[in-house]
JSON list of C-alpha atoms in Angstrom, two decimals:
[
{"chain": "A", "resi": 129, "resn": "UNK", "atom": "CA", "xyz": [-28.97, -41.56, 73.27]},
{"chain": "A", "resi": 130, "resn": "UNK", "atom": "CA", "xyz": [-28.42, -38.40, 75.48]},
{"chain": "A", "resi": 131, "resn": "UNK", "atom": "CA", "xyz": [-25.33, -39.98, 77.26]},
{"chain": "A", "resi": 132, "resn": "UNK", "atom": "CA", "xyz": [-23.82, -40.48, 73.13]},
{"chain": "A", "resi": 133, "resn": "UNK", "atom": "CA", "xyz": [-24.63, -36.96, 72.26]},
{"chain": "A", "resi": 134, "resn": "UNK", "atom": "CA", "xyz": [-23.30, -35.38, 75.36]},
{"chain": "A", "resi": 135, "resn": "UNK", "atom": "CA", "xyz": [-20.08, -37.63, 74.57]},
{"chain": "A", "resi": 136, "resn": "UNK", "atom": "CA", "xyz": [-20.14, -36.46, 71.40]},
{"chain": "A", "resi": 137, "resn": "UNK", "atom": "CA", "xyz": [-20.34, -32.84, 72.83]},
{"chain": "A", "resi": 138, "resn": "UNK", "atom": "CA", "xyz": [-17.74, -33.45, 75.55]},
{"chain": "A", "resi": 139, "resn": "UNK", "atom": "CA", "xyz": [-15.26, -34.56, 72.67]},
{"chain": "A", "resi": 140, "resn": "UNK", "atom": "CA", "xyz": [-15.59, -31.48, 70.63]},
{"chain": "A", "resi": 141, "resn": "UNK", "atom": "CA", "xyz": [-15.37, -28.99, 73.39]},
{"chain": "A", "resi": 142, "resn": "UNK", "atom": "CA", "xyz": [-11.99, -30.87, 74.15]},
{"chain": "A", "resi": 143, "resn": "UNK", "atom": "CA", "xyz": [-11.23, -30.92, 70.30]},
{"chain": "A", "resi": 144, "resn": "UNK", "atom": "CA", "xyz": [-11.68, -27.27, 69.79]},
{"chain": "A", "resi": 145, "resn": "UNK", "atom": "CA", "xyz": [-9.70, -26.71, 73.17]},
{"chain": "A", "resi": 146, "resn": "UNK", "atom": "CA", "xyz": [-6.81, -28.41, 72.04]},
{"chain": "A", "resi": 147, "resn": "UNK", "atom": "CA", "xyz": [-6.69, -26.11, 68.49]},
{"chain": "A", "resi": 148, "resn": "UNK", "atom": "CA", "xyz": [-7.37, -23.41, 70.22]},
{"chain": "A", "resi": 149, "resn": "UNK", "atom": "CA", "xyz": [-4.43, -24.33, 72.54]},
{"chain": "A", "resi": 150, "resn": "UNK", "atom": "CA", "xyz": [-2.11, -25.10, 69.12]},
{"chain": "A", "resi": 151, "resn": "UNK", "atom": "CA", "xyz": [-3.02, -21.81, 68.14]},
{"chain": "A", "resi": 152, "resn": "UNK", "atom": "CA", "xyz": [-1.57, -19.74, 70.28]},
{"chain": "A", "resi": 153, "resn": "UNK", "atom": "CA", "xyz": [1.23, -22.06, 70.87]},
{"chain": "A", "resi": 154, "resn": "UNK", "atom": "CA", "xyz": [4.55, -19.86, 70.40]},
{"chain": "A", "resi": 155, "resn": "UNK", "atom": "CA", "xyz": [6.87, -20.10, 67.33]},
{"chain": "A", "resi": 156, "resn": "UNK", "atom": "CA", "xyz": [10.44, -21.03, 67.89]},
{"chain": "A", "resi": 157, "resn": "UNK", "atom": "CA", "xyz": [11.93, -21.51, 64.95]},
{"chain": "A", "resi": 158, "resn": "UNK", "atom": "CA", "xyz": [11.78, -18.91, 62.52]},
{"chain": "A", "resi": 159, "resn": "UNK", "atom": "CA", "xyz": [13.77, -18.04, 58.89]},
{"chain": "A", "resi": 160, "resn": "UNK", "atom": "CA", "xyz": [14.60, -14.60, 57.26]},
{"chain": "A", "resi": 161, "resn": "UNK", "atom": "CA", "xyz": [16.47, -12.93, 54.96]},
{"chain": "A", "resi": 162, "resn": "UNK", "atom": "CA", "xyz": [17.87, -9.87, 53.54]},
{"chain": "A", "resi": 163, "resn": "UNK", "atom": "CA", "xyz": [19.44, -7.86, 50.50]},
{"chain": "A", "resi": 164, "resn": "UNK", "atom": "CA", "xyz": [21.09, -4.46, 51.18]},
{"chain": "A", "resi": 165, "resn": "UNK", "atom": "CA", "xyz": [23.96, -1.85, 51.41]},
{"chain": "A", "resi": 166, "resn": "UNK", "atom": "CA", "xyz": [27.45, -3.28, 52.40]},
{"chain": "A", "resi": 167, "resn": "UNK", "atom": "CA", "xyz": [30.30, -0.45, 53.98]},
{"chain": "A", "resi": 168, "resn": "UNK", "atom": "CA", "xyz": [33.67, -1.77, 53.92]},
{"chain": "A", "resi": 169, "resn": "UNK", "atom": "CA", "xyz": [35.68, -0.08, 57.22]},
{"chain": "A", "resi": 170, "resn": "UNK", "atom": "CA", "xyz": [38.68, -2.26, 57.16]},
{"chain": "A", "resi": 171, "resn": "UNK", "atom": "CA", "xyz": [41.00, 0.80, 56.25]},
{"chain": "A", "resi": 172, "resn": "UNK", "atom": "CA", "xyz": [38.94, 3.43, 58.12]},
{"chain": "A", "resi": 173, "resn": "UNK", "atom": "CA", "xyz": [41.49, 3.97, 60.98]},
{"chain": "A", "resi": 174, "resn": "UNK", "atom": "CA", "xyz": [44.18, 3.22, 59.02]},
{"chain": "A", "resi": 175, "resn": "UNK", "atom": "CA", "xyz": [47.44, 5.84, 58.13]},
{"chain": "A", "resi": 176, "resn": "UNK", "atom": "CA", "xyz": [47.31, 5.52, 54.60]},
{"chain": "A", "resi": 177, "resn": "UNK", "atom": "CA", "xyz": [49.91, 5.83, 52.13]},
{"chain": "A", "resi": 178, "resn": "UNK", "atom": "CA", "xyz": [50.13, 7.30, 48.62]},
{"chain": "A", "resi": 179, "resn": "UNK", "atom": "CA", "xyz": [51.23, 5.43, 45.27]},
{"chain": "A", "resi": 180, "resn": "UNK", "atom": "CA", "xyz": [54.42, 6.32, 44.74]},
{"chain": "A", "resi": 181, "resn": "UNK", "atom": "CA", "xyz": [53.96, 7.44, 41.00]},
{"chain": "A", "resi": 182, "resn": "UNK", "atom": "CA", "xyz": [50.39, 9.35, 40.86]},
{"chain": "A", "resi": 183, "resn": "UNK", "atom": "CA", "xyz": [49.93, 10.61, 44.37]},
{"chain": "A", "resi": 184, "resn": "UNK", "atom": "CA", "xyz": [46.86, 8.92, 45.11]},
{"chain": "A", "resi": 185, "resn": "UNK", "atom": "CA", "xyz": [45.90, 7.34, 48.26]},
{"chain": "A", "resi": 186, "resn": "UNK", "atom": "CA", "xyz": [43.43, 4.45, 48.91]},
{"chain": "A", "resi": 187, "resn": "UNK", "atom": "CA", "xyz": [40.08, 4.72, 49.31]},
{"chain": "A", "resi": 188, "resn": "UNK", "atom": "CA", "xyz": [39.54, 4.57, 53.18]},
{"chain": "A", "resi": 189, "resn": "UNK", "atom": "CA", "xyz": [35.29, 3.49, 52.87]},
{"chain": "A", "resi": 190, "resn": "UNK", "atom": "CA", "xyz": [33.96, 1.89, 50.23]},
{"chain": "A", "resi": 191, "resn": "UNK", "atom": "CA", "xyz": [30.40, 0.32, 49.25]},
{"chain": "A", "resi": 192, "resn": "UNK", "atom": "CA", "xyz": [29.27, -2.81, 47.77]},
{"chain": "A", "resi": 193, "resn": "UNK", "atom": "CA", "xyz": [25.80, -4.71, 48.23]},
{"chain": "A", "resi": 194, "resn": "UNK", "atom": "CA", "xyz": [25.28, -7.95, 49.90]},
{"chain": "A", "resi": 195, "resn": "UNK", "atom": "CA", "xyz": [22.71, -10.56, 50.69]},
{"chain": "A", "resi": 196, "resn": "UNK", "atom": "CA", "xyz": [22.42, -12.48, 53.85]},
{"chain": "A", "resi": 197, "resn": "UNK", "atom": "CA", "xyz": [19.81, -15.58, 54.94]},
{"chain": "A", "resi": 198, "resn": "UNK", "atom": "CA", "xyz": [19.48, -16.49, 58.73]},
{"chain": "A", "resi": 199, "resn": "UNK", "atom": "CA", "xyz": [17.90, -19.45, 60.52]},
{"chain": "A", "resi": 200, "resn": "UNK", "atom": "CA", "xyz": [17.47, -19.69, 64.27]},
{"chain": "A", "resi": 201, "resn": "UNK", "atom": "CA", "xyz": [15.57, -21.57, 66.79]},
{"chain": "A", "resi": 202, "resn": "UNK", "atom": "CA", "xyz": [14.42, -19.85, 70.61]},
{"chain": "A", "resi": 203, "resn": "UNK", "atom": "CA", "xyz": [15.44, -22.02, 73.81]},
{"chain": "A", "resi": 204, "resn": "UNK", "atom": "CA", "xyz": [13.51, -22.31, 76.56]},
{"chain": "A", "resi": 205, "resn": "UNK", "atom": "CA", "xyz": [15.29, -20.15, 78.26]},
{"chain": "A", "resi": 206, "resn": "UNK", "atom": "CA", "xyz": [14.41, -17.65, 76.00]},
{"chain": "A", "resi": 207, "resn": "UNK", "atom": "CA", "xyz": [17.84, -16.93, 74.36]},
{"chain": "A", "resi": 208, "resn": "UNK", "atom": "CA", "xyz": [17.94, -17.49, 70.44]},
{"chain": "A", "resi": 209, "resn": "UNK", "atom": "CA", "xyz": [20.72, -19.22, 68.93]},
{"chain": "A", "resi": 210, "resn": "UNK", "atom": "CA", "xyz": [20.69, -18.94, 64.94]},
{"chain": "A", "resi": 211, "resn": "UNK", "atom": "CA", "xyz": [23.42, -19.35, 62.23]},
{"chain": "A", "resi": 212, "resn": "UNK", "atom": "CA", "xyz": [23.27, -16.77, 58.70]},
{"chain": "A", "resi": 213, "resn": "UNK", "atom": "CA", "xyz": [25.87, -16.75, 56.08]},
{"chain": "A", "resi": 214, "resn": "UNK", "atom": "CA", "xyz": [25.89, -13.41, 54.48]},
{"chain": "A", "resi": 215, "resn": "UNK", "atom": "CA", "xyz": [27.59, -12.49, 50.93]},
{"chain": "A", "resi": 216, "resn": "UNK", "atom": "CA", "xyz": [28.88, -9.57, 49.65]},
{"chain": "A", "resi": 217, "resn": "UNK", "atom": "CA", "xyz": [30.64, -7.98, 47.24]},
{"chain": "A", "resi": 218, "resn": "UNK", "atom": "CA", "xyz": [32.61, -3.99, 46.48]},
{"chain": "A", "resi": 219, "resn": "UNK", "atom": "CA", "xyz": [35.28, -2.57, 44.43]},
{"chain": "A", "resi": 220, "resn": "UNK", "atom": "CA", "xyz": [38.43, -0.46, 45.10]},
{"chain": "A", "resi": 221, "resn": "UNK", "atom": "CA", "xyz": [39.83, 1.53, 42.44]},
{"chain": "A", "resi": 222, "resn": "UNK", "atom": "CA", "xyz": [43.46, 1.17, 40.90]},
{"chain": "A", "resi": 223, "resn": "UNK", "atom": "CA", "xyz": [45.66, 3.93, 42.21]},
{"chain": "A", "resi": 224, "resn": "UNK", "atom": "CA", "xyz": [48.82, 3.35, 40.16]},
{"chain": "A", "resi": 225, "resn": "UNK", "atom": "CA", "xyz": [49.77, 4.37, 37.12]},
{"chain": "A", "resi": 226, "resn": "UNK", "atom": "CA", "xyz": [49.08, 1.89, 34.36]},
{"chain": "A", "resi": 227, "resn": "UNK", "atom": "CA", "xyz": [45.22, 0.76, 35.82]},
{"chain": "A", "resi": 228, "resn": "UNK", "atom": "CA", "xyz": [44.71, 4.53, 37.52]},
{"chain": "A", "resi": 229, "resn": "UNK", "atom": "CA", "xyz": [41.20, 4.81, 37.93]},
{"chain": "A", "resi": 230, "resn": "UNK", "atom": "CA", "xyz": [39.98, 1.10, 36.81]},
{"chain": "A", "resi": 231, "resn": "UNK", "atom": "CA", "xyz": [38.38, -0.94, 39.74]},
{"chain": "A", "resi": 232, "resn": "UNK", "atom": "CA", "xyz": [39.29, -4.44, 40.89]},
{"chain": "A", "resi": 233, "resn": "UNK", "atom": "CA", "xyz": [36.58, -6.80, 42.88]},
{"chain": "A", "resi": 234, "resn": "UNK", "atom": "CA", "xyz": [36.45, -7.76, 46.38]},
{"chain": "A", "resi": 235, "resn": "UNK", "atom": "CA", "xyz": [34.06, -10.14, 48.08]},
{"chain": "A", "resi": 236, "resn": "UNK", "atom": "CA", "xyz": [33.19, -10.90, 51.35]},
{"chain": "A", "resi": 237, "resn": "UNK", "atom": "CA", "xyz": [31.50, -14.08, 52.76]},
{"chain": "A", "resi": 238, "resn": "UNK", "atom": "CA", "xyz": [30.56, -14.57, 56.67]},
{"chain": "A", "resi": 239, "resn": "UNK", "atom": "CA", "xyz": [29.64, -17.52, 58.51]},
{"chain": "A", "resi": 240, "resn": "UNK", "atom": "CA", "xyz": [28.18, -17.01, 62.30]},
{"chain": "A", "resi": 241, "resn": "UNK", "atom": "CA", "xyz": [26.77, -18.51, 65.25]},
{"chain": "A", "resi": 242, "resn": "UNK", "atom": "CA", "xyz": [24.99, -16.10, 67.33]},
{"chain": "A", "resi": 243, "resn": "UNK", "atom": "CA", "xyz": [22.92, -15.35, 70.45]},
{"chain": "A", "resi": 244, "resn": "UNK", "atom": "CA", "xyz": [20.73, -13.18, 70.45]},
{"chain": "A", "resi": 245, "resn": "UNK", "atom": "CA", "xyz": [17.29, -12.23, 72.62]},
{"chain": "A", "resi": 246, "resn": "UNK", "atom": "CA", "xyz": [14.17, -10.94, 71.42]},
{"chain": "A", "resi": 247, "resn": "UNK", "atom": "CA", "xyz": [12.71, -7.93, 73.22]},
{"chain": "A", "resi": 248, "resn": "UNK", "atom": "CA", "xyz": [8.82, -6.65, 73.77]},
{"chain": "A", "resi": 249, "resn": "UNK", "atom": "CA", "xyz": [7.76, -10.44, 73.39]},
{"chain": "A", "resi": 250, "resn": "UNK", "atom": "CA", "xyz": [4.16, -9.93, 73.80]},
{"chain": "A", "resi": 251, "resn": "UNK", "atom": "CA", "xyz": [4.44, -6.75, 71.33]},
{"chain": "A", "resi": 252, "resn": "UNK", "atom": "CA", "xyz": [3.89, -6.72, 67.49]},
{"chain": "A", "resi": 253, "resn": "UNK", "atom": "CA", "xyz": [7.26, -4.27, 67.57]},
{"chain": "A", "resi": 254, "resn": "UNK", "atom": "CA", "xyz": [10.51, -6.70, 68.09]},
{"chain": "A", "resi": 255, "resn": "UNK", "atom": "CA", "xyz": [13.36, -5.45, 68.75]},
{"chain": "A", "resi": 256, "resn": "UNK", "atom": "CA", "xyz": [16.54, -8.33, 68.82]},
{"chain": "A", "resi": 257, "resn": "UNK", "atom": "CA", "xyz": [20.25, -7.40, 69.45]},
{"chain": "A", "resi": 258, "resn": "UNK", "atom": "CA", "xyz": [22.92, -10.29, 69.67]},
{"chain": "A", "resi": 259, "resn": "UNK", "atom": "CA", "xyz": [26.36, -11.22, 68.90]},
{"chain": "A", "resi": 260, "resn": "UNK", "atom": "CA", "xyz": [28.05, -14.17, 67.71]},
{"chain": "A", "resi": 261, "resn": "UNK", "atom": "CA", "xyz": [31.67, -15.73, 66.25]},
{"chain": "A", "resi": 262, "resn": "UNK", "atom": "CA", "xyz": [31.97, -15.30, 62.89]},
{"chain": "A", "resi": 263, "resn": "UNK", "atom": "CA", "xyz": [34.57, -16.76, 60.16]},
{"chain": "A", "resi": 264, "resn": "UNK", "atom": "CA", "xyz": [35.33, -13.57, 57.54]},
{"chain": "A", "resi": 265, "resn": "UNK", "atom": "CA", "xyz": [36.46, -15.30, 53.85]},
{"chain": "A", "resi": 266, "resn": "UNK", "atom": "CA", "xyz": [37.65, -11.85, 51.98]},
{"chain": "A", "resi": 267, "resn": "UNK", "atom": "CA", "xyz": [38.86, -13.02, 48.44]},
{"chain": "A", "resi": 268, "resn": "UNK", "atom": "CA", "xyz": [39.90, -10.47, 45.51]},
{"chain": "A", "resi": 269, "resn": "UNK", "atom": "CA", "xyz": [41.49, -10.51, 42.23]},
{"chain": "A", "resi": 270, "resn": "UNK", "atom": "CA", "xyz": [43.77, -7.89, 40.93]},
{"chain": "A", "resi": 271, "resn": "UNK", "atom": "CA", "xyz": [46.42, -7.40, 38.54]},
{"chain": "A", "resi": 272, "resn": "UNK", "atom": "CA", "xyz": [50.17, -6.97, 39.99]},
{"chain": "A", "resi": 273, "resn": "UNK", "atom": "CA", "xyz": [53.24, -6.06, 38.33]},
{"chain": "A", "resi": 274, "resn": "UNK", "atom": "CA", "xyz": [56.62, -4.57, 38.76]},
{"chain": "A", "resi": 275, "resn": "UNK", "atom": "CA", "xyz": [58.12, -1.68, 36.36]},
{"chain": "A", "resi": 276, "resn": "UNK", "atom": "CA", "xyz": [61.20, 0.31, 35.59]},
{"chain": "A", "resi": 277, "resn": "UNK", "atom": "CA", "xyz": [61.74, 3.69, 34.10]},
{"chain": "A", "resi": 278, "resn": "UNK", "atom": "CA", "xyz": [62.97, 4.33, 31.00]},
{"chain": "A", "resi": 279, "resn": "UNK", "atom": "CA", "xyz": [66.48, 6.76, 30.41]},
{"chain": "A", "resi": 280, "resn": "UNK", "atom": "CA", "xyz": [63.45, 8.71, 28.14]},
{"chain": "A", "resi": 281, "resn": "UNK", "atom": "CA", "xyz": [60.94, 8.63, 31.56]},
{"chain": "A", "resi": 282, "resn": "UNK", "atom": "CA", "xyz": [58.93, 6.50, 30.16]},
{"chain": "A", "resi": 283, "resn": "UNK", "atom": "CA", "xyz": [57.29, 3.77, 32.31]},
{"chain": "A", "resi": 284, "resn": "UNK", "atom": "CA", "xyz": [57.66, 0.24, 31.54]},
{"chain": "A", "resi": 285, "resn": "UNK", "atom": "CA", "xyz": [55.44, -2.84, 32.97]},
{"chain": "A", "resi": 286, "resn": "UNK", "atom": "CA", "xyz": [57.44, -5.56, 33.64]},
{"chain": "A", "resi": 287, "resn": "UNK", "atom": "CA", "xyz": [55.99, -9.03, 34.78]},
{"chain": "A", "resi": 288, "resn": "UNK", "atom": "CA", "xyz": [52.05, -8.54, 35.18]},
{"chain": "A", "resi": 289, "resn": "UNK", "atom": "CA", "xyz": [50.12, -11.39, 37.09]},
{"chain": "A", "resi": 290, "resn": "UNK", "atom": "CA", "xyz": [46.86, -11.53, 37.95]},
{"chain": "A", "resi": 291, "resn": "UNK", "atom": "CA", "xyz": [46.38, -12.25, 41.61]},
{"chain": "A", "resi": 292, "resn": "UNK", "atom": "CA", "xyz": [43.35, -14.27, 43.16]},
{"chain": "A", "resi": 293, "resn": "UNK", "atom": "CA", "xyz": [43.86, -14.68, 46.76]},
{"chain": "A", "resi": 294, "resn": "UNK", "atom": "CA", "xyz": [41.28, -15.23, 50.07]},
{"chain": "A", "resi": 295, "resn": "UNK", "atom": "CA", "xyz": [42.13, -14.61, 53.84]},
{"chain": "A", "resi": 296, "resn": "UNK", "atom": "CA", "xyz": [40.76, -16.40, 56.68]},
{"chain": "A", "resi": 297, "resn": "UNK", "atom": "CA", "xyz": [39.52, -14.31, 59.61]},
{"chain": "A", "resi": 298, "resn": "UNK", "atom": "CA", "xyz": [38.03, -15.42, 62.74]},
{"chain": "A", "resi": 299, "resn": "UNK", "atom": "CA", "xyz": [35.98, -12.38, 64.77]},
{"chain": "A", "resi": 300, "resn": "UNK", "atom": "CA", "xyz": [32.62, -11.17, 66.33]},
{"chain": "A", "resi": 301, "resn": "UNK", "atom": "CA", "xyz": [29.14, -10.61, 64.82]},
{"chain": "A", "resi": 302, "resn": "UNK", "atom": "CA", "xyz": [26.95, -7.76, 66.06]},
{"chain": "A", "resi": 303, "resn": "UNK", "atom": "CA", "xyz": [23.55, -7.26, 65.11]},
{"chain": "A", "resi": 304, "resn": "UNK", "atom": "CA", "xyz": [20.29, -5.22, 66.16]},
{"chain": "A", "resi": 305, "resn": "UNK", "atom": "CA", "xyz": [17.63, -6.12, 64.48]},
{"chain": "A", "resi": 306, "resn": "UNK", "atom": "CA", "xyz": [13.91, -4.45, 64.67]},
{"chain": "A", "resi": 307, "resn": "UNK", "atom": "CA", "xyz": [10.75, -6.34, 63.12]},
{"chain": "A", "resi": 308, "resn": "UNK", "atom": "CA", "xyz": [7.23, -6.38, 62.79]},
{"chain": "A", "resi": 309, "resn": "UNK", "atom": "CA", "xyz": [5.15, -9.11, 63.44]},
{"chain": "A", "resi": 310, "resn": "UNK", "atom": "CA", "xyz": [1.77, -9.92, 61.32]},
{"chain": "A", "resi": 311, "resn": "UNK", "atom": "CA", "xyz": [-0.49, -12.55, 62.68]},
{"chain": "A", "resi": 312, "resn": "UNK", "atom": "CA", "xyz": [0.43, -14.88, 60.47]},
{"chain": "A", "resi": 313, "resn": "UNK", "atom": "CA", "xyz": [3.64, -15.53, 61.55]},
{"chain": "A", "resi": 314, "resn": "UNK", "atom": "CA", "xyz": [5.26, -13.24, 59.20]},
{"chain": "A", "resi": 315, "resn": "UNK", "atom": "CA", "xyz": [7.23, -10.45, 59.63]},
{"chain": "A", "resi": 316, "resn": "UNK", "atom": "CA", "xyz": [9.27, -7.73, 58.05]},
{"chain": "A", "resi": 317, "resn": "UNK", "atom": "CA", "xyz": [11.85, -5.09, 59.62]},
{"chain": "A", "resi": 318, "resn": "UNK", "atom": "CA", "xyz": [15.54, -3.67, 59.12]},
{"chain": "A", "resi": 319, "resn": "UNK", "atom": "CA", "xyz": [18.97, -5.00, 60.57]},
{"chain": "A", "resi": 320, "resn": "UNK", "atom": "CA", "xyz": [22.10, -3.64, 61.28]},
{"chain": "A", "resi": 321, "resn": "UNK", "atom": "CA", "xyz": [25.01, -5.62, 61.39]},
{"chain": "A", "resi": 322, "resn": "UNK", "atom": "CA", "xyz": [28.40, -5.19, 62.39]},
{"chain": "A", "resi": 323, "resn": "UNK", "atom": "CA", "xyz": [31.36, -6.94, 61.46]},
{"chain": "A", "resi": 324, "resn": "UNK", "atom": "CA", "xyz": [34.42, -6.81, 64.30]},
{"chain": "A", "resi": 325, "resn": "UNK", "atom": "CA", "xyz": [37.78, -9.56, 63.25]},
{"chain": "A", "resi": 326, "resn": "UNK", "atom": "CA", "xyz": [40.11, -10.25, 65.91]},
{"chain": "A", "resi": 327, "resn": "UNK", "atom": "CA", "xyz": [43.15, -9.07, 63.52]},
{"chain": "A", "resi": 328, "resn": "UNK", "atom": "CA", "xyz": [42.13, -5.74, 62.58]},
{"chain": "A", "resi": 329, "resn": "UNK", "atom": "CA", "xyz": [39.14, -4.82, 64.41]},
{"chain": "A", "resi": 330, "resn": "UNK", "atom": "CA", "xyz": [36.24, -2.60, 63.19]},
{"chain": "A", "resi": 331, "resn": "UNK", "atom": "CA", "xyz": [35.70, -4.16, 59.44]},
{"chain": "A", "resi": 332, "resn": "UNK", "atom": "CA", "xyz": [32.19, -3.40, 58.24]},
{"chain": "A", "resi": 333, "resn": "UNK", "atom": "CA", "xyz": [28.59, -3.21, 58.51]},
{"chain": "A", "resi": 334, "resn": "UNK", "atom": "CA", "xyz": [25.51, -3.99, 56.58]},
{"chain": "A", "resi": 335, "resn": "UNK", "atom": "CA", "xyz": [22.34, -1.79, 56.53]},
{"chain": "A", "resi": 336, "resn": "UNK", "atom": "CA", "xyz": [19.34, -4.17, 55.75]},
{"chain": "A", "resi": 337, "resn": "UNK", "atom": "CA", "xyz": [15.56, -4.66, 55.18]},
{"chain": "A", "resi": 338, "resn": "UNK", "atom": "CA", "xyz": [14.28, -8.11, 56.66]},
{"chain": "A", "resi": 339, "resn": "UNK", "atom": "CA", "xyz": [11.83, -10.61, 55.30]},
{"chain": "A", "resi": 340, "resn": "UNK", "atom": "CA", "xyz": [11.39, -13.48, 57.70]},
{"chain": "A", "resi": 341, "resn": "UNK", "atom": "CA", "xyz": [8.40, -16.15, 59.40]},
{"chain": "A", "resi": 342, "resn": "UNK", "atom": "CA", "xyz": [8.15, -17.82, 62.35]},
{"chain": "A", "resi": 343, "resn": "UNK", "atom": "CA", "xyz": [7.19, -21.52, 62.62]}
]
C-alpha cells in the first residue's frame, strides 16, 4: 500500500511538473490588429502644378483612416516572419473648374511579408521594428472630361466619364511597433508603419493603436 501511494505521489509531482513546464512555455504565434490615421505622402516631394483654369494646385498630404490585421509566427532563431493586409481609404479634392472643391475617393490596400524581431524579450515593454515586401493596390474613381470655351467665355464640358482605375506597386514595408504584454497572453500598444514603393518612393504611413495575443 505505501509503494501505490508513493506511486501515486511520484505521478503527480511529475504531472504538476509537466503543467508547470506548459506554462511557461513561450508563445510563437501571435495575432493583432489595428484601426487608425492614414497620411498619404505620394505627392509630398513632388513639383506640383496648378489647374490651368482656377489656379489651384493639388493637395501635397492628405488623410484618410485605415484598418490593418497581422498574423505572424517566431522562428527559432528568434526572427518573426508575419504577413498583414492593411486597408485604407482618403479623398483629394477637385481642383478644376466644374467639380472645384468636391472630393473624389482613393483607397489603398497592402499586402506584406515581413521580418521583424522582438526586443526586451524577458520585459513586459516590447518593442518590434521590421521590414518586409509589400504589393500597394491604389484604386480611385473620378470624373474626367474635356471642355472648350465659348466666343461668350463661357465654359463648356464636353465628354464626361467617370474613371475607375487601380495600379499595381511592388515596394518595402517598415514598421516599429511598441506593446505591452499582460500575463495572459494579451497585449496592447501603438505601430507605426511606413509605406516605401519602388516607383515613387516615400508613399505613406499609418499611425496605429494595437490589439493583439500570443498563442
Amino acid at each position: 500500500m505505501k509503494y501505490i501511494k508513493f506511486i501515486l505521489l511520484a505521478i503527480t509531482i511529475i504531472f504538476c511538473n509537466n503543467l508547470k513546464a506548459q506554462e511557461k512555455k513561450e508563445a510563437r504565434g501571435y495575432l493583432k490588429l489595428g484601426t487608425g490615421y492614414y497620411l498619404d505622402l505620394s505627392s509630398v516631394f513632388d513639383e506640383l502644378s496648378p489647374d490651368e483654369l482656377t489656379g489651384i494646385y493639388p493637395e501635397k498630404v492628405v488623410g484618410g483612416s485605415s484598418i490593418w490585421i497581422e498574423g505572424g509566427y517566431k522562428l527559432p532563431n528568434n526572427l518573426i516572419i508575419s504577413g498583414n493586409i492593411l486597408y485604407a481609404l482618403f479623398k483629394y479634392k477637385y481642383r478644376d473648374i466644374v467639380f472645384q472643391g468636391h472630393d473624389f475617393l482613393l483607397q489603398t490596400q497592402n499586402y506584406a511579408i515581413n521580418l521583424s524581431y522582438e526586443l526586451n524579450k524577458t520585459g513586459r515593454h516590447k518593442f518590434t521594428p521590421g521590414i518586409g515586401l509589400l504589393l500597394n493596390v491604389l484604386s480611385l474613381s473620378r470624373v474626367s472630361y474635356n471642355y472648350a470655351i465659348t466666343p461668350d467665355n463661357e465654359i463648356v464640358m464636353l465628354n464626361p466619364t467617370i474613371i475607375d482605375d487601380a495600379m499595381y506597386e511592388l515596394g518595402f514595408n517598415l514598421n516599429l511597433d511598441y506593446h505591452y504584454q499582460f500575463k495572459n497572453n494579451f497585449f496592447i500598444g501603438a505601430r507605426i508603419n511606413t509605406v516605401v514603393l519602388i516607383s515613387i518612393g516615400l508613399e505613406s504611413m499609418v499611425f496605429s493603436p494595437v490589439f493583439g495575443v500570443k498563442f
